[in-house]
Short mmCIF file of N, CA and C in Angstrom, two decimals:
data_model
loop_
_atom_site.label_atom_id
_atom_site.label_comp_id
_atom_site.label_asym_id
_atom_site.label_seq_id
_atom_site.Cartn_x
_atom_site.Cartn_y
_atom_site.Cartn_z
N MET A 27 101.75 111.76 94.11
CA MET A 27 102.14 112.30 92.82
C MET A 27 102.62 113.72 93.04
N SER A 28 103.74 114.07 92.48
CA SER A 28 104.23 115.43 92.61
C SER A 28 103.54 116.32 91.59
N SER A 29 103.47 117.61 91.92
CA SER A 29 102.84 118.53 90.99
C SER A 29 103.66 118.68 89.72
N SER A 30 104.97 118.36 89.78
CA SER A 30 105.77 118.44 88.56
C SER A 30 105.33 117.37 87.56
N ALA A 31 104.70 116.29 88.05
CA ALA A 31 104.16 115.28 87.14
C ALA A 31 102.93 115.82 86.42
N ILE A 32 102.25 116.78 87.06
CA ILE A 32 101.08 117.37 86.46
C ILE A 32 101.48 118.48 85.48
N ARG A 33 102.44 119.30 85.87
CA ARG A 33 102.90 120.41 85.04
C ARG A 33 104.39 120.24 84.79
N PRO A 34 104.76 119.46 83.80
CA PRO A 34 106.17 119.21 83.53
C PRO A 34 106.94 120.51 83.32
N GLY A 35 108.20 120.49 83.73
CA GLY A 35 109.06 121.64 83.51
C GLY A 35 109.06 122.63 84.66
N HIS A 36 108.30 122.37 85.70
CA HIS A 36 108.26 123.28 86.83
C HIS A 36 109.19 122.84 87.95
N GLY A 37 110.01 121.84 87.71
CA GLY A 37 111.01 121.43 88.67
C GLY A 37 110.46 120.63 89.84
N PRO A 38 111.34 120.19 90.72
CA PRO A 38 110.92 119.38 91.85
C PRO A 38 110.08 120.20 92.83
N ARG A 39 109.17 119.52 93.48
CA ARG A 39 108.27 120.17 94.44
C ARG A 39 108.43 119.50 95.80
N PRO A 40 108.18 120.25 96.87
CA PRO A 40 108.25 119.64 98.20
C PRO A 40 107.22 118.53 98.34
N ASP A 41 107.53 117.55 99.18
CA ASP A 41 106.56 116.48 99.40
C ASP A 41 105.43 116.98 100.31
N VAL A 42 104.41 116.18 100.47
CA VAL A 42 103.23 116.56 101.23
C VAL A 42 103.60 116.88 102.68
N ASP A 43 104.41 116.06 103.30
CA ASP A 43 104.80 116.32 104.69
C ASP A 43 105.51 117.66 104.82
N ALA A 44 106.39 117.96 103.87
CA ALA A 44 107.12 119.23 103.91
C ALA A 44 106.16 120.40 103.71
N LEU A 45 105.19 120.25 102.82
CA LEU A 45 104.21 121.31 102.62
C LEU A 45 103.38 121.52 103.88
N GLN A 46 102.94 120.44 104.50
CA GLN A 46 102.16 120.56 105.73
C GLN A 46 102.96 121.26 106.82
N LYS A 47 104.24 120.93 106.92
CA LYS A 47 105.08 121.57 107.93
C LYS A 47 105.23 123.05 107.65
N ARG A 48 105.47 123.41 106.40
CA ARG A 48 105.60 124.83 106.05
C ARG A 48 104.32 125.59 106.37
N LEU A 49 103.17 125.00 106.05
CA LEU A 49 101.90 125.65 106.35
C LEU A 49 101.67 125.77 107.86
N ALA A 50 102.00 124.73 108.59
CA ALA A 50 101.85 124.76 110.05
C ALA A 50 102.77 125.81 110.66
N ASP A 51 104.00 125.89 110.19
CA ASP A 51 104.95 126.89 110.69
C ASP A 51 104.47 128.30 110.38
N PHE A 52 103.95 128.50 109.18
CA PHE A 52 103.43 129.80 108.76
C PHE A 52 102.27 130.22 109.68
N ALA A 53 101.35 129.30 109.93
CA ALA A 53 100.21 129.59 110.79
C ALA A 53 100.66 129.83 112.23
N ALA A 54 101.59 129.03 112.71
CA ALA A 54 102.07 129.17 114.09
C ALA A 54 102.75 130.51 114.30
N ALA A 55 103.51 130.96 113.31
CA ALA A 55 104.20 132.24 113.42
C ALA A 55 103.22 133.41 113.54
N ARG A 56 101.99 133.19 113.11
CA ARG A 56 100.97 134.23 113.16
C ARG A 56 99.92 133.97 114.24
N ASP A 57 100.15 132.91 115.02
CA ASP A 57 99.24 132.50 116.09
C ASP A 57 97.83 132.25 115.55
N TRP A 58 97.75 131.58 114.42
CA TRP A 58 96.46 131.26 113.81
C TRP A 58 95.90 129.93 114.27
N GLY A 59 96.65 129.20 115.08
CA GLY A 59 96.22 127.88 115.52
C GLY A 59 94.80 127.82 116.06
N PRO A 60 94.41 128.76 116.93
CA PRO A 60 93.05 128.71 117.48
C PRO A 60 91.96 128.81 116.41
N TYR A 61 92.29 129.38 115.26
CA TYR A 61 91.31 129.55 114.19
C TYR A 61 91.31 128.41 113.19
N HIS A 62 92.34 127.59 113.23
CA HIS A 62 92.45 126.50 112.26
C HIS A 62 91.79 125.23 112.79
N THR A 63 90.50 125.36 113.03
CA THR A 63 89.69 124.21 113.44
C THR A 63 89.19 123.51 112.17
N PRO A 64 88.80 122.26 112.27
CA PRO A 64 88.26 121.58 111.09
C PRO A 64 87.12 122.38 110.43
N LYS A 65 86.20 122.91 111.23
CA LYS A 65 85.08 123.68 110.68
C LYS A 65 85.56 124.88 109.88
N ASN A 66 86.48 125.65 110.45
CA ASN A 66 86.97 126.85 109.77
C ASN A 66 87.77 126.51 108.52
N LEU A 67 88.57 125.47 108.60
CA LEU A 67 89.37 125.08 107.44
C LEU A 67 88.49 124.56 106.31
N VAL A 68 87.45 123.81 106.65
CA VAL A 68 86.52 123.33 105.62
C VAL A 68 85.80 124.51 104.98
N ALA A 69 85.40 125.48 105.79
CA ALA A 69 84.74 126.66 105.24
C ALA A 69 85.67 127.40 104.29
N ALA A 70 86.92 127.60 104.70
CA ALA A 70 87.89 128.29 103.85
C ALA A 70 88.16 127.50 102.57
N LEU A 71 88.26 126.18 102.70
CA LEU A 71 88.46 125.31 101.55
C LEU A 71 87.31 125.46 100.56
N SER A 72 86.10 125.51 101.08
CA SER A 72 84.92 125.67 100.24
C SER A 72 84.94 126.99 99.47
N VAL A 73 85.33 128.06 100.16
CA VAL A 73 85.41 129.37 99.51
C VAL A 73 86.44 129.34 98.39
N GLU A 74 87.61 128.78 98.65
CA GLU A 74 88.66 128.74 97.64
C GLU A 74 88.27 127.84 96.46
N ALA A 75 87.61 126.72 96.75
CA ALA A 75 87.13 125.86 95.66
C ALA A 75 86.10 126.61 94.82
N GLY A 76 85.25 127.40 95.46
CA GLY A 76 84.29 128.22 94.74
C GLY A 76 84.96 129.23 93.83
N GLU A 77 86.05 129.82 94.30
CA GLU A 77 86.79 130.77 93.47
C GLU A 77 87.40 130.07 92.25
N LEU A 78 87.82 128.83 92.42
CA LEU A 78 88.32 128.04 91.29
C LEU A 78 87.19 127.75 90.30
N VAL A 79 86.05 127.36 90.82
CA VAL A 79 84.89 127.09 89.96
C VAL A 79 84.51 128.34 89.17
N GLU A 80 84.59 129.49 89.82
CA GLU A 80 84.19 130.74 89.18
C GLU A 80 84.96 131.00 87.88
N ILE A 81 86.21 130.61 87.84
CA ILE A 81 87.03 130.81 86.64
C ILE A 81 86.44 130.06 85.45
N PHE A 82 85.90 128.88 85.71
CA PHE A 82 85.42 127.99 84.65
C PHE A 82 83.90 128.03 84.45
N GLN A 83 83.19 128.72 85.33
CA GLN A 83 81.74 128.59 85.43
C GLN A 83 80.98 128.71 84.12
N TRP A 84 81.23 129.70 83.31
CA TRP A 84 80.41 129.92 82.12
C TRP A 84 81.14 129.56 80.83
N LEU A 85 82.26 128.87 80.94
CA LEU A 85 83.01 128.48 79.76
C LEU A 85 82.41 127.23 79.13
N THR A 86 82.54 127.13 77.84
CA THR A 86 82.18 125.88 77.17
C THR A 86 83.24 124.85 77.52
N PRO A 87 82.96 123.58 77.30
CA PRO A 87 84.01 122.57 77.54
C PRO A 87 85.29 122.87 76.76
N GLU A 88 85.14 123.34 75.55
CA GLU A 88 86.32 123.63 74.72
C GLU A 88 87.10 124.81 75.30
N GLU A 89 86.39 125.86 75.72
CA GLU A 89 87.06 127.01 76.31
C GLU A 89 87.77 126.62 77.60
N SER A 90 87.14 125.76 78.38
CA SER A 90 87.76 125.36 79.65
C SER A 90 89.07 124.61 79.42
N GLN A 91 89.16 123.90 78.31
CA GLN A 91 90.38 123.16 78.01
C GLN A 91 91.52 124.08 77.58
N ARG A 92 91.19 125.32 77.23
CA ARG A 92 92.21 126.27 76.78
C ARG A 92 92.56 127.32 77.84
N VAL A 93 91.98 127.22 79.02
CA VAL A 93 92.22 128.23 80.05
C VAL A 93 93.70 128.40 80.34
N MET A 94 94.43 127.33 80.40
CA MET A 94 95.85 127.41 80.77
C MET A 94 96.71 127.98 79.64
N ASP A 95 96.13 128.20 78.48
CA ASP A 95 96.87 128.82 77.38
C ASP A 95 96.98 130.34 77.56
N ASP A 96 96.11 130.92 78.36
CA ASP A 96 96.12 132.36 78.63
C ASP A 96 96.91 132.59 79.92
N PRO A 97 98.05 133.29 79.85
CA PRO A 97 98.89 133.44 81.05
C PRO A 97 98.15 134.05 82.24
N ASP A 98 97.28 135.02 82.02
CA ASP A 98 96.55 135.63 83.14
C ASP A 98 95.60 134.62 83.78
N GLN A 99 94.86 133.91 82.95
CA GLN A 99 93.93 132.91 83.46
C GLN A 99 94.70 131.76 84.12
N ALA A 100 95.79 131.35 83.51
CA ALA A 100 96.59 130.26 84.08
C ALA A 100 97.08 130.65 85.48
N HIS A 101 97.51 131.89 85.62
CA HIS A 101 97.98 132.36 86.92
C HIS A 101 96.85 132.31 87.95
N ARG A 102 95.66 132.73 87.56
CA ARG A 102 94.50 132.68 88.47
C ARG A 102 94.20 131.24 88.88
N VAL A 103 94.21 130.33 87.91
CA VAL A 103 93.94 128.92 88.20
C VAL A 103 95.00 128.38 89.16
N GLU A 104 96.25 128.65 88.87
CA GLU A 104 97.33 128.15 89.73
C GLU A 104 97.20 128.69 91.15
N ASP A 105 96.86 129.97 91.28
CA ASP A 105 96.69 130.56 92.60
C ASP A 105 95.56 129.89 93.38
N GLU A 106 94.44 129.68 92.71
CA GLU A 106 93.30 129.07 93.40
C GLU A 106 93.55 127.61 93.73
N VAL A 107 94.21 126.89 92.84
CA VAL A 107 94.56 125.50 93.12
C VAL A 107 95.50 125.44 94.33
N ALA A 108 96.45 126.37 94.39
CA ALA A 108 97.37 126.42 95.53
C ALA A 108 96.61 126.69 96.83
N ASP A 109 95.63 127.60 96.78
CA ASP A 109 94.84 127.89 97.97
C ASP A 109 94.04 126.67 98.41
N VAL A 110 93.41 126.00 97.46
CA VAL A 110 92.64 124.79 97.77
C VAL A 110 93.56 123.74 98.40
N LEU A 111 94.70 123.53 97.79
CA LEU A 111 95.65 122.54 98.31
C LEU A 111 96.11 122.91 99.71
N ALA A 112 96.40 124.19 99.93
CA ALA A 112 96.88 124.62 101.25
C ALA A 112 95.84 124.34 102.32
N TYR A 113 94.59 124.70 102.07
CA TYR A 113 93.55 124.45 103.08
C TYR A 113 93.29 122.96 103.26
N LEU A 114 93.36 122.20 102.19
CA LEU A 114 93.16 120.75 102.30
C LEU A 114 94.28 120.12 103.13
N LEU A 115 95.51 120.53 102.89
CA LEU A 115 96.62 119.98 103.67
C LEU A 115 96.54 120.40 105.14
N GLN A 116 96.11 121.62 105.38
CA GLN A 116 95.96 122.06 106.77
C GLN A 116 94.84 121.29 107.46
N LEU A 117 93.76 121.04 106.73
CA LEU A 117 92.66 120.25 107.28
C LEU A 117 93.16 118.85 107.64
N CYS A 118 93.92 118.25 106.76
CA CYS A 118 94.46 116.91 107.03
C CYS A 118 95.39 116.93 108.26
N GLY A 119 96.02 118.05 108.51
CA GLY A 119 96.92 118.17 109.64
C GLY A 119 96.21 118.30 110.99
N VAL A 120 94.96 118.72 110.94
CA VAL A 120 94.24 118.84 112.22
C VAL A 120 93.25 117.70 112.39
#
């Protein structure tokens, strides 16, 4: 499923293979390969997922459904979701 199916109006998105390649190229350009072990990627994924949880932690169910209505909060959510996805895709690549 493309992310444009989740958030209509945001245009076409790269496929999973293309995202994994971009992430791998980004890491390779910085010589991060030795650090991108399954253990380290899972740890980083956990931290980023925790940051996503933090946004919603003390909200009521109703408030949580309106988070994306606030541009600042929406931006935070989108950033953390992107981080979670990036680490998950990198984990799948190793």
